[in-house]
PDB file of C-alpha atoms in Angstrom:
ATOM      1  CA  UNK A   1      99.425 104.902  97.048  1.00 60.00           C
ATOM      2  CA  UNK A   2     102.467 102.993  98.161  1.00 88.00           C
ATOM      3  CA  UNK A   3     104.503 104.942 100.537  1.00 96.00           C
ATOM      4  CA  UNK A   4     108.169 105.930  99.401  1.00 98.00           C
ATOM      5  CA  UNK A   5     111.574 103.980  99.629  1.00 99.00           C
ATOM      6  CA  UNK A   6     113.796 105.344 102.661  1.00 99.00           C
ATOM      7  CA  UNK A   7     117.601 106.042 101.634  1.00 99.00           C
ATOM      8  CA  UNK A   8     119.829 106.546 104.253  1.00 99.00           C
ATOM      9  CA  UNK A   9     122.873 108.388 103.261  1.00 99.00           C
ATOM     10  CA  UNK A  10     125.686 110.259 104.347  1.00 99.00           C
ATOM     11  CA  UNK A  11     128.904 111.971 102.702  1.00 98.00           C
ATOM     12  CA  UNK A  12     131.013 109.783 100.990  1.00 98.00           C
ATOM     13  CA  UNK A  13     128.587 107.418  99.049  1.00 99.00           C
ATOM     14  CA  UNK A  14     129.646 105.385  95.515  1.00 99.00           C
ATOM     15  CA  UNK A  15     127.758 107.726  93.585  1.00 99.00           C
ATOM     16  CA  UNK A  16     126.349 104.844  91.221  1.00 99.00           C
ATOM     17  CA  UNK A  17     124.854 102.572  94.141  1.00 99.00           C
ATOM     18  CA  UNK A  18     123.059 105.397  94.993  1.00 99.00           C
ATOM     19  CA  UNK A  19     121.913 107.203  91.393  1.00 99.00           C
ATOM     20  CA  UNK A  20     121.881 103.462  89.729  1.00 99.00           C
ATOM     21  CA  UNK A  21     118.793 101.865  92.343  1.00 99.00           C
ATOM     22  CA  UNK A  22     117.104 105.269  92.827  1.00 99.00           C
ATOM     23  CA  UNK A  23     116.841 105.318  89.316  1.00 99.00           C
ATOM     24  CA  UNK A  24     115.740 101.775  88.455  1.00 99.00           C
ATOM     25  CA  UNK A  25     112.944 102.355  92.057  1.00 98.00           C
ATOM     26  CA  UNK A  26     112.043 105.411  90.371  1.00 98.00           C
ATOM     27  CA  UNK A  27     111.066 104.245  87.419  1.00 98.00           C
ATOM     28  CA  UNK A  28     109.032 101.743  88.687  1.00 97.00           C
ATOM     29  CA  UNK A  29     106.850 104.070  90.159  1.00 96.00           C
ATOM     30  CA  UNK A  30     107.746 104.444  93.681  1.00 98.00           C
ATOM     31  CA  UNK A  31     108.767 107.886  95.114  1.00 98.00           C
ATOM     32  CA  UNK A  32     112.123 108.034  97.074  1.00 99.00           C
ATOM     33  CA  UNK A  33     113.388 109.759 100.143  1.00 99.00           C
ATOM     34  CA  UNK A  34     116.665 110.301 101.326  1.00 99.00           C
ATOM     35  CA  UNK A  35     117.148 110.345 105.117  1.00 99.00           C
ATOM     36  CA  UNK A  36     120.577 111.818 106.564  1.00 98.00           C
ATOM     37  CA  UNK A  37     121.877 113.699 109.313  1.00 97.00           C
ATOM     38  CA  UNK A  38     119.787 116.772 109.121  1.00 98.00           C
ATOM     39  CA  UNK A  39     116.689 117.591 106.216  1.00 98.00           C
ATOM     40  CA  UNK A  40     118.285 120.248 104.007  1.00 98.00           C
ATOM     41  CA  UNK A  41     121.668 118.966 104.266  1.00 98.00           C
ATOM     42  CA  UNK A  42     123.693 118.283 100.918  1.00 99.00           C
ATOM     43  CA  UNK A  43     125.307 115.168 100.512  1.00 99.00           C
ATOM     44  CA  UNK A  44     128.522 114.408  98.177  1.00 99.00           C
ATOM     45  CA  UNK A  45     129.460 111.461  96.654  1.00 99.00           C
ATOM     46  CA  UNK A  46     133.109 109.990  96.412  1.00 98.00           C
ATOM     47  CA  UNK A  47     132.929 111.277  92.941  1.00 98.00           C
ATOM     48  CA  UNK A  48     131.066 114.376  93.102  1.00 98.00           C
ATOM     49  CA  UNK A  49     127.428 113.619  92.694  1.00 99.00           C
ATOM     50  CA  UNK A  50     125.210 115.594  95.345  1.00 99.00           C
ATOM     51  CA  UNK A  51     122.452 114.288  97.010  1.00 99.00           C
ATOM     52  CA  UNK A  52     120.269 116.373  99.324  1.00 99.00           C
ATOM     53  CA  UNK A  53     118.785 114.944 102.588  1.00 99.00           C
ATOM     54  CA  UNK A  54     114.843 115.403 102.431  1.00 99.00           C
ATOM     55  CA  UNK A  55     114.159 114.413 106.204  1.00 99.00           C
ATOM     56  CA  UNK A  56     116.169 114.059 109.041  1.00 98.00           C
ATOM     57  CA  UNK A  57     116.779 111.134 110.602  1.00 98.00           C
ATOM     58  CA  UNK A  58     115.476 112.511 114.235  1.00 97.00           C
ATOM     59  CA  UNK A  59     112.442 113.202 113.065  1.00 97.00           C
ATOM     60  CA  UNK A  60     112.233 110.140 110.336  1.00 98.00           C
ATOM     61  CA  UNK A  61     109.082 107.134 111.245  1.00 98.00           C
ATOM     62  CA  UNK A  62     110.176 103.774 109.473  1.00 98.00           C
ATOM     63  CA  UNK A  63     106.416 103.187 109.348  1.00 97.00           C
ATOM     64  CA  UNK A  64     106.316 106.060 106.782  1.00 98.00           C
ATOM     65  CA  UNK A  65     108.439 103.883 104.017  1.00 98.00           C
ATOM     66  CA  UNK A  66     107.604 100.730 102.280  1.00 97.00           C
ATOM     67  CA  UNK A  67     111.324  99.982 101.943  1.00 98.00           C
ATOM     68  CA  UNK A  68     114.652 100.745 102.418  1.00 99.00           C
ATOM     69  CA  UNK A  69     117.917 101.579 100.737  1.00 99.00           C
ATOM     70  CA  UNK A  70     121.875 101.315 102.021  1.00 99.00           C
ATOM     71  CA  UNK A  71     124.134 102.389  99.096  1.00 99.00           C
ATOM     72  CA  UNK A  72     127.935 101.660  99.642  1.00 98.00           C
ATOM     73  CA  UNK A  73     131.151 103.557  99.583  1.00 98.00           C
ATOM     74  CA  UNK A  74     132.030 105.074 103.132  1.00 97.00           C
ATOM     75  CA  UNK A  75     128.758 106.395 103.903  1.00 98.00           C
ATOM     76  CA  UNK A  76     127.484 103.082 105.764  1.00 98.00           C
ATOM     77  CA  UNK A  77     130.695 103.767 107.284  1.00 96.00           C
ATOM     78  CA  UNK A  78     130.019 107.330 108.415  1.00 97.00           C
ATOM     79  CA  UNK A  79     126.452 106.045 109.547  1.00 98.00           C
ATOM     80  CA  UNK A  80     127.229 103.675 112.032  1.00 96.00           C
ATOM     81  CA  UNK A  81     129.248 106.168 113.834  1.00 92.00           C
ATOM     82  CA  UNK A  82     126.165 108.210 114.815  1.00 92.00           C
ATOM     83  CA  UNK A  83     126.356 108.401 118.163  1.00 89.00           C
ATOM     84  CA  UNK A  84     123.167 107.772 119.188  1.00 94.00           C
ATOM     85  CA  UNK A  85     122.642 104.603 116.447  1.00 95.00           C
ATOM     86  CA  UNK A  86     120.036 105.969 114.603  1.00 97.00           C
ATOM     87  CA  UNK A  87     120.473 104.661 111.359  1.00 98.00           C
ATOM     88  CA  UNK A  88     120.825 100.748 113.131  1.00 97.00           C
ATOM     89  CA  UNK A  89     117.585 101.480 114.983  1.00 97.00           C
ATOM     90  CA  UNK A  90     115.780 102.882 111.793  1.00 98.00           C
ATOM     91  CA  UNK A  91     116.864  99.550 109.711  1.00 98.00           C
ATOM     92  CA  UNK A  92     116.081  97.295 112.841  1.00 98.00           C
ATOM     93  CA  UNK A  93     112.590  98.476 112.426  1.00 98.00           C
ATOM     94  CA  UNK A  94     112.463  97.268 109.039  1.00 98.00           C
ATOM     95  CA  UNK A  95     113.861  93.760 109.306  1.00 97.00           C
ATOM     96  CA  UNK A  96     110.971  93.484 112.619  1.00 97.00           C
ATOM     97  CA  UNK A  97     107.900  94.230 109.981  1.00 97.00           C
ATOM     98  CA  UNK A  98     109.684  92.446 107.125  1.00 97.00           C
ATOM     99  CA  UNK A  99     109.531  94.743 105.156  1.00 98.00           C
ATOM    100  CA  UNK A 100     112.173  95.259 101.863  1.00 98.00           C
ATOM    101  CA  UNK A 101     115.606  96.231 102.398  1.00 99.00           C
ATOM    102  CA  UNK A 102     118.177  96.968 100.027  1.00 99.00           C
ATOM    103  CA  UNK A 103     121.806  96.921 100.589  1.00 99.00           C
ATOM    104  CA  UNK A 104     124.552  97.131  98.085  1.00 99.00           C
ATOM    105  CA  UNK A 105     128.773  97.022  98.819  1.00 98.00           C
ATOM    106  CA  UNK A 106     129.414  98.432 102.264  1.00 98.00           C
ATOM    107  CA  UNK A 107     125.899  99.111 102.957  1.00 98.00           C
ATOM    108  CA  UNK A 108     124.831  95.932 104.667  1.00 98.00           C
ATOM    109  CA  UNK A 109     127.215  97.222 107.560  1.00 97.00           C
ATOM    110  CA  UNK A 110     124.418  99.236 108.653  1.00 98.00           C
ATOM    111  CA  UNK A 111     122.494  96.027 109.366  1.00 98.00           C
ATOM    112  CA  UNK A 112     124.324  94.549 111.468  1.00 97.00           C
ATOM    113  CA  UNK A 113     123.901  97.300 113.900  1.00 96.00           C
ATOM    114  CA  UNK A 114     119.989  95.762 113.855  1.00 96.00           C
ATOM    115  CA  UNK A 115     121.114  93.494 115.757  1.00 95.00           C
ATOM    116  CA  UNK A 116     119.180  90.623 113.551  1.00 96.00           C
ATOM    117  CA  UNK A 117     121.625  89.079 110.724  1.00 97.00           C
ATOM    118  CA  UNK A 118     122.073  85.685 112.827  1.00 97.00           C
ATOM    119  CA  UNK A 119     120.635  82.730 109.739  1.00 97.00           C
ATOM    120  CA  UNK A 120     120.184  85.684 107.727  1.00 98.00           C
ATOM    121  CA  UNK A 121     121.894  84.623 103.380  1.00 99.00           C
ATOM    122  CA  UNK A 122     123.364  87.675 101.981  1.00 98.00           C
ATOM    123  CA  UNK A 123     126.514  89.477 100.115  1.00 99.00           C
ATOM    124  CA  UNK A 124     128.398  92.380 100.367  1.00 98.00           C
ATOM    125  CA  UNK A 125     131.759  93.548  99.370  1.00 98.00           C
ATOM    126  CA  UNK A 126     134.720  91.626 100.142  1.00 97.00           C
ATOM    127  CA  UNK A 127     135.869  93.503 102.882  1.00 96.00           C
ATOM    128  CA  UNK A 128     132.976  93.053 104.677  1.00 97.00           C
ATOM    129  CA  UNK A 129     131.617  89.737 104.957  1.00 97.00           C
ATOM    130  CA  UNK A 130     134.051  88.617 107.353  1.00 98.00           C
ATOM    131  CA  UNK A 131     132.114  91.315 109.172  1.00 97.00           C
ATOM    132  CA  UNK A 132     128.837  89.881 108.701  1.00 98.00           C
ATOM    133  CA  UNK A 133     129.617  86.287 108.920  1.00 98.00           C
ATOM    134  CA  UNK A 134     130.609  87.398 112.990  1.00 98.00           C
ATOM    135  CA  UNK A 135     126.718  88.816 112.898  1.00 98.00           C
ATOM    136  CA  UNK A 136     126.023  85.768 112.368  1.00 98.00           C
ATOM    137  CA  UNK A 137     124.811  85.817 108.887  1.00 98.00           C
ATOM    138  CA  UNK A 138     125.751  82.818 106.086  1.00 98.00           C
ATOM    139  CA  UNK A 139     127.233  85.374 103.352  1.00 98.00           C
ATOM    140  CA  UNK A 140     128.093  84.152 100.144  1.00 98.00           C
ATOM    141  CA  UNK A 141     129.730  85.384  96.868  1.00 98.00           C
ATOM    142  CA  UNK A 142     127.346  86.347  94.007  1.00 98.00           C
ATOM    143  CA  UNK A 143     126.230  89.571  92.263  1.00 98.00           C
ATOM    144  CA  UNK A 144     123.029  89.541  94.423  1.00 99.00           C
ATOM    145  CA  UNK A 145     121.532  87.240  97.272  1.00 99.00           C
ATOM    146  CA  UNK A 146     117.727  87.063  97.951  1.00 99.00           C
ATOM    147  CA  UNK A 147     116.883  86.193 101.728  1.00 98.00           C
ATOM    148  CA  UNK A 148     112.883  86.829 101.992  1.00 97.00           C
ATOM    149  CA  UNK A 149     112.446  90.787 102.767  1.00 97.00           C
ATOM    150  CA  UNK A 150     116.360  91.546 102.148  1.00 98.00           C
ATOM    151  CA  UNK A 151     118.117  91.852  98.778  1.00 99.00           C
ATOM    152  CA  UNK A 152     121.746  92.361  98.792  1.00 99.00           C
ATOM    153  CA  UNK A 153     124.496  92.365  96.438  1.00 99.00           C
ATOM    154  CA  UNK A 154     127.943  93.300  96.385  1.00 98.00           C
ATOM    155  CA  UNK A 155     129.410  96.070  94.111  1.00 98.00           C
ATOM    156  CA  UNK A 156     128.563  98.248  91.298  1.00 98.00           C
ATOM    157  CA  UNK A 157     129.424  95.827  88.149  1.00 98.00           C
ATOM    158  CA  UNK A 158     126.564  93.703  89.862  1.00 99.00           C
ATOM    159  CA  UNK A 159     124.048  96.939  90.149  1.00 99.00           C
ATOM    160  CA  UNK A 160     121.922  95.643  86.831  1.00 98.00           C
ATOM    161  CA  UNK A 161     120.823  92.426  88.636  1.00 99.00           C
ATOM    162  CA  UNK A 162     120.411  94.060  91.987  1.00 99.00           C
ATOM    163  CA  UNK A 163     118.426  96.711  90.560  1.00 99.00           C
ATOM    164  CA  UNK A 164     116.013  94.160  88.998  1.00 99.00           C
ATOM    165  CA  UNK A 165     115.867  92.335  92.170  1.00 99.00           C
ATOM    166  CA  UNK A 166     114.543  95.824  93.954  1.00 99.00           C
ATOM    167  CA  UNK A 167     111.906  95.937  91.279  1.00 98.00           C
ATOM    168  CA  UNK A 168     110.783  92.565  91.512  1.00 98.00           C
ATOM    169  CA  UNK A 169     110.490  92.399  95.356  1.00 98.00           C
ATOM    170  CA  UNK A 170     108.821  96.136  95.610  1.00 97.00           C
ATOM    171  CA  UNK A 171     106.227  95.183  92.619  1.00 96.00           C
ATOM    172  CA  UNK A 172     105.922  91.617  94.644  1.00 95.00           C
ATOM    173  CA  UNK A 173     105.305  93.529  97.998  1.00 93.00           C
ATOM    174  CA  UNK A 174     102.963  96.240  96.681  1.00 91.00           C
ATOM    175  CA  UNK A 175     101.353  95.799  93.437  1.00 85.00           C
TER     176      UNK A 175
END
């Protein structure tokens, strides 16, 4: 059995990049987990949705996950200010074993806490990419951008072809 799909979240998420590719992973098949601040804890979306942390991310092993998820909205934000860089070191381990990350809007912020976006091809929201292009990173403007193990895109009126590019790269990775 193929082990879940991390989702690191805090408060503040766009509701629909999280519900949208948790849905559409879901449905594939593959279980989801959402990793936060502390297992228990509820999350809240910028418009209301709740979300509830299922481990913390003190006591959360990347090598328990097959892949991982970064919605947008001002959680990435709030996740990069943990003090100790947790959420960076947890999504550096994933781009070292290559193995599939998801990042949609603000949420490739997170990555470049990792440390590893230099000749990396991806998107993100506008106000970002200035952001990742000083990671060194080659960022470019369409709905979703395919670079080997990472699939980013950029906001939610894109989340029907990111969604199927989760799908395809989790069904080409594990079934």
């Amino acid at each position: 059995m193929t082990k879940p799909v991390a989702i690191i979240l805090a408060n503040d998420f766009e509701d629909i990049e999280l519900t949208s590719p948790k849905e559409a992973i879901e449905e594939a098949g593959y279980k989801t987990v959402i990793i936060g601040h502390e297992a228990g804890e509820e999350l809240v979306g910028k418009h209301g949705t709740k979300a509830k942390v299922g481990v913390g991310i003190g006591s959360a092993e990347p090598s328990e996950y097959s892949g991982l998820l970064i919605p947008g909205g001002f959680s990435p934000d709030h996740l990069r200010g943990d003090v100790d860089g947790r959420y960076g070191t947890f999504a550096k381990s994933f781009m070292k074993d290559n193995k599939p990350i998801f990042a949609i809007c603000h949420g490739p912020q997170v990555l470049i806490d990792t440390d590893d976006l230099n000749g990396r091809t991806l998107t993100a929201v506008l106000n970002v990419r200035k952001d990742l292009s000083n990671a060194g990173a080659h960022v470019k403007d369409e709905s979703v951008v395919v670079d080997g193990n990472l699939v980013t895109s950029r906001t939610p009126d894109d989340l029907d072809d990111f969604n199927h590019a989760i799908v395809e790269l989790l069904n080409k990775e594990y079934k």
